[in-house]
Amino acid sequence: MKPEFLKAAISEARLGLAEGGIPIGSVLVHDGKIIGRGHNRRVQKGSTILHGEMDALENAGRQSAEIYRQSELYTTLSPCPMCSGAIHLYGIPKVIVGENQSFMGQEDYLRSQGIEIEVIQNSECLDMMQSFIKEHPALWNEDIGV
């Protein structure tokens, strides 16, 4: 885990929050460089799929299978079923999770597919998400499909 990449994911989450969206950010890292960054933009774009991880993958552009298989994904929150499916589909071998106390995604599924999961329990990620959930419970429930 490289702290600078988690910081970049947190910066993406803060950007999403500043735009009026849900504060979840993600970066895709290959060979020590960020090749894709994104944040949850469902509200901003009126999108059904632009979670932080999906936005980072989209912003990385089309990559070869080899690039994905050599990459790591940093995300501020545990990945949901949709994002976990994309991680598995593209063969990303490792996911670094900022926190999973606000939401426990499909970590067990990812592990069952041989994907390494490292959970940091970063206080900045946790505080940001907990504050958002408290202030915007309906929007949060919409985002996670409740």
mmCIF file with all atom_site columns, C-alpha atoms in Angstrom, residues 23-93:
data_model
loop_
_atom_site.group_PDB
_atom_site.id
_atom_site.type_symbol
_atom_site.label_atom_id
_atom_site.label_alt_id
_atom_site.label_comp_id
_atom_site.label_asym_id
_atom_site.label_entity_id
_atom_site.label_seq_id
_atom_site.pdbx_PDB_ins_code
_atom_site.Cartn_x
_atom_site.Cartn_y
_atom_site.Cartn_z
_atom_site.occupancy
_atom_site.B_iso_or_equiv
_atom_site.pdbx_formal_charge
_atom_site.auth_seq_id
_atom_site.auth_comp_id
_atom_site.auth_asym_id
_atom_site.auth_atom_id
_atom_site.pdbx_PDB_model_num
ATOM 1  C CA . PRO A 1 23 ? -17.801 11.159 -1.239  1.00 0.00 ? 23 PRO A CA 1
ATOM 2  C CA . ILE A 1 24 ? -16.283 7.982  -2.629  1.00 0.00 ? 24 ILE A CA 1
ATOM 3  C CA . GLY A 1 25 ? -13.083 8.156  -4.663  1.00 0.00 ? 25 GLY A CA 1
ATOM 4  C CA . SER A 1 26 ? -10.864 5.701  -6.426  1.00 0.00 ? 26 SER A CA 1
ATOM 5  C CA . VAL A 1 27 ? -7.645  5.484  -8.425  1.00 0.00 ? 27 VAL A CA 1
ATOM 6  C CA . LEU A 1 28 ? -6.315  2.757  -10.707 1.00 0.00 ? 28 LEU A CA 1
ATOM 7  C CA . VAL A 1 29 ? -2.550  2.355  -10.393 1.00 0.00 ? 29 VAL A CA 1
ATOM 8  C CA . HIS A 1 30 ? -0.237  0.603  -12.841 1.00 0.00 ? 30 HIS A CA 1
ATOM 9  C CA . ASP A 1 31 ? 3.524   0.407  -12.509 1.00 0.00 ? 31 ASP A CA 1
ATOM 10 C CA . GLY A 1 32 ? 3.575   3.026  -9.749  1.00 0.00 ? 32 GLY A CA 1
ATOM 11 C CA . LYS A 1 33 ? 1.513   5.579  -11.701 1.00 0.00 ? 33 LYS A CA 1
ATOM 12 C CA . ILE A 1 34 ? -2.135  6.572  -11.546 1.00 0.00 ? 34 ILE A CA 1
ATOM 13 C CA . ILE A 1 35 ? -3.678  5.694  -14.898 1.00 0.00 ? 35 ILE A CA 1
ATOM 14 C CA . GLY A 1 36 ? -7.286  6.387  -13.950 1.00 0.00 ? 36 GLY A CA 1
ATOM 15 C CA . ARG A 1 37 ? -8.956  8.423  -11.243 1.00 0.00 ? 37 ARG A CA 1
ATOM 16 C CA . GLY A 1 38 ? -12.576 8.983  -10.431 1.00 0.00 ? 38 GLY A CA 1
ATOM 17 C CA . HIS A 1 39 ? -15.251 9.660  -7.883  1.00 0.00 ? 39 HIS A CA 1
ATOM 18 C CA . ASN A 1 40 ? -18.880 8.803  -7.428  1.00 0.00 ? 40 ASN A CA 1
ATOM 19 C CA . ARG A 1 41 ? -20.721 10.996 -9.945  1.00 0.00 ? 41 ARG A CA 1
ATOM 20 C CA . ARG A 1 42 ? -24.187 9.459  -9.886  1.00 0.00 ? 42 ARG A CA 1
ATOM 21 C CA . VAL A 1 43 ? -25.754 12.691 -8.651  1.00 0.00 ? 43 VAL A CA 1
ATOM 22 C CA . GLN A 1 44 ? -23.683 15.042 -10.788 1.00 0.00 ? 44 GLN A CA 1
ATOM 23 C CA . LYS A 1 45 ? -24.218 13.096 -14.031 1.00 0.00 ? 45 LYS A CA 1
ATOM 24 C CA . GLY A 1 46 ? -27.625 11.567 -13.295 1.00 0.00 ? 46 GLY A CA 1
ATOM 25 C CA . SER A 1 47 ? -25.883 8.215  -13.771 1.00 0.00 ? 47 SER A CA 1
ATOM 26 C CA . THR A 1 48 ? -26.882 4.776  -12.587 1.00 0.00 ? 48 THR A CA 1
ATOM 27 C CA . ILE A 1 49 ? -23.350 3.358  -12.706 1.00 0.00 ? 49 ILE A CA 1
ATOM 28 C CA . LEU A 1 50 ? -20.747 6.037  -11.990 1.00 0.00 ? 50 LEU A CA 1
ATOM 29 C CA . HIS A 1 51 ? -19.535 4.834  -8.626  1.00 0.00 ? 51 HIS A CA 1
ATOM 30 C CA . GLY A 1 52 ? -15.984 5.886  -7.749  1.00 0.00 ? 52 GLY A CA 1
ATOM 31 C CA . GLU A 1 53 ? -14.408 2.657  -8.973  1.00 0.00 ? 53 GLU A CA 1
ATOM 32 C CA . MET A 1 54 ? -16.403 2.632  -12.209 1.00 0.00 ? 54 MET A CA 1
ATOM 33 C CA . ASP A 1 55 ? -15.484 6.276  -12.874 1.00 0.00 ? 55 ASP A CA 1
ATOM 34 C CA . ALA A 1 56 ? -11.779 5.536  -12.321 1.00 0.00 ? 56 ALA A CA 1
ATOM 35 C CA . LEU A 1 57 ? -11.945 2.578  -14.719 1.00 0.00 ? 57 LEU A CA 1
ATOM 36 C CA . GLU A 1 58 ? -13.802 4.686  -17.296 1.00 0.00 ? 58 GLU A CA 1
ATOM 37 C CA . ASN A 1 59 ? -11.287 7.515  -16.975 1.00 0.00 ? 59 ASN A CA 1
ATOM 38 C CA . ALA A 1 60 ? -8.377  5.094  -17.399 1.00 0.00 ? 60 ALA A CA 1
ATOM 39 C CA . GLY A 1 61 ? -9.668  4.484  -20.898 1.00 0.00 ? 61 GLY A CA 1
ATOM 40 C CA . ARG A 1 62 ? -9.387  1.229  -22.742 1.00 0.00 ? 62 ARG A CA 1
ATOM 41 C CA . GLN A 1 63 ? -6.438  -0.794 -21.466 1.00 0.00 ? 63 GLN A CA 1
ATOM 42 C CA . SER A 1 64 ? -5.030  -4.169 -22.435 1.00 0.00 ? 64 SER A CA 1
ATOM 43 C CA . ALA A 1 65 ? -5.864  -7.162 -20.268 1.00 0.00 ? 65 ALA A CA 1
ATOM 44 C CA . GLU A 1 66 ? -2.206  -7.277 -19.245 1.00 0.00 ? 66 GLU A CA 1
ATOM 45 C CA . ILE A 1 67 ? -2.350  -3.734 -17.820 1.00 0.00 ? 67 ILE A CA 1
ATOM 46 C CA . TYR A 1 68 ? -5.411  -4.550 -15.684 1.00 0.00 ? 68 TYR A CA 1
ATOM 47 C CA . ARG A 1 69 ? -3.776  -7.763 -14.435 1.00 0.00 ? 69 ARG A CA 1
ATOM 48 C CA . GLN A 1 70 ? -0.782  -5.719 -13.260 1.00 0.00 ? 70 GLN A CA 1
ATOM 49 C CA . SER A 1 71 ? -2.768  -2.924 -11.608 1.00 0.00 ? 71 SER A CA 1
ATOM 50 C CA . GLU A 1 72 ? -4.076  -2.094 -8.161  1.00 0.00 ? 72 GLU A CA 1
ATOM 51 C CA . LEU A 1 73 ? -7.270  -0.254 -7.350  1.00 0.00 ? 73 LEU A CA 1
ATOM 52 C CA . TYR A 1 74 ? -7.409  2.118  -4.384  1.00 0.00 ? 74 TYR A CA 1
ATOM 53 C CA . THR A 1 75 ? -10.872 3.042  -3.174  1.00 0.00 ? 75 THR A CA 1
ATOM 54 C CA . THR A 1 76 ? -12.077 4.985  -0.155  1.00 0.00 ? 76 THR A CA 1
ATOM 55 C CA . LEU A 1 77 ? -14.946 2.563  0.542   1.00 0.00 ? 77 LEU A CA 1
ATOM 56 C CA . SER A 1 78 ? -15.467 -1.186 0.203   1.00 0.00 ? 78 SER A CA 1
ATOM 57 C CA . PRO A 1 79 ? -16.621 -1.972 -3.367  1.00 0.00 ? 79 PRO A CA 1
ATOM 58 C CA . CYS A 1 80 ? -20.286 -2.761 -4.044  1.00 0.00 ? 80 CYS A CA 1
ATOM 59 C CA . PRO A 1 81 ? -21.398 -5.770 -6.129  1.00 0.00 ? 81 PRO A CA 1
ATOM 60 C CA . MET A 1 82 ? -21.291 -3.790 -9.412  1.00 0.00 ? 82 MET A CA 1
ATOM 61 C CA . CYS A 1 83 ? -17.791 -2.453 -8.823  1.00 0.00 ? 83 CYS A CA 1
ATOM 62 C CA . SER A 1 84 ? -16.585 -5.827 -7.537  1.00 0.00 ? 84 SER A CA 1
ATOM 63 C CA . GLY A 1 85 ? -17.869 -7.438 -10.712 1.00 0.00 ? 85 GLY A CA 1
ATOM 64 C CA . ALA A 1 86 ? -15.872 -4.978 -12.829 1.00 0.00 ? 86 ALA A CA 1
ATOM 65 C CA . ILE A 1 87 ? -12.759 -5.574 -10.714 1.00 0.00 ? 87 ILE A CA 1
ATOM 66 C CA . HIS A 1 88 ? -13.139 -9.326 -11.246 1.00 0.00 ? 88 HIS A CA 1
ATOM 67 C CA . LEU A 1 89 ? -14.033 -8.970 -14.936 1.00 0.00 ? 89 LEU A CA 1
ATOM 68 C CA . TYR A 1 90 ? -10.857 -7.040 -15.690 1.00 0.00 ? 90 TYR A CA 1
ATOM 69 C CA . GLY A 1 91 ? -8.646  -9.213 -13.501 1.00 0.00 ? 91 GLY A CA 1
ATOM 70 C CA . ILE A 1 92 ? -7.385  -6.488 -11.194 1.00 0.00 ? 92 ILE A CA 1
ATOM 71 C CA . PRO A 1 93 ? -5.421  -8.541 -8.650  1.00 0.00 ? 93 PRO A CA 1
#
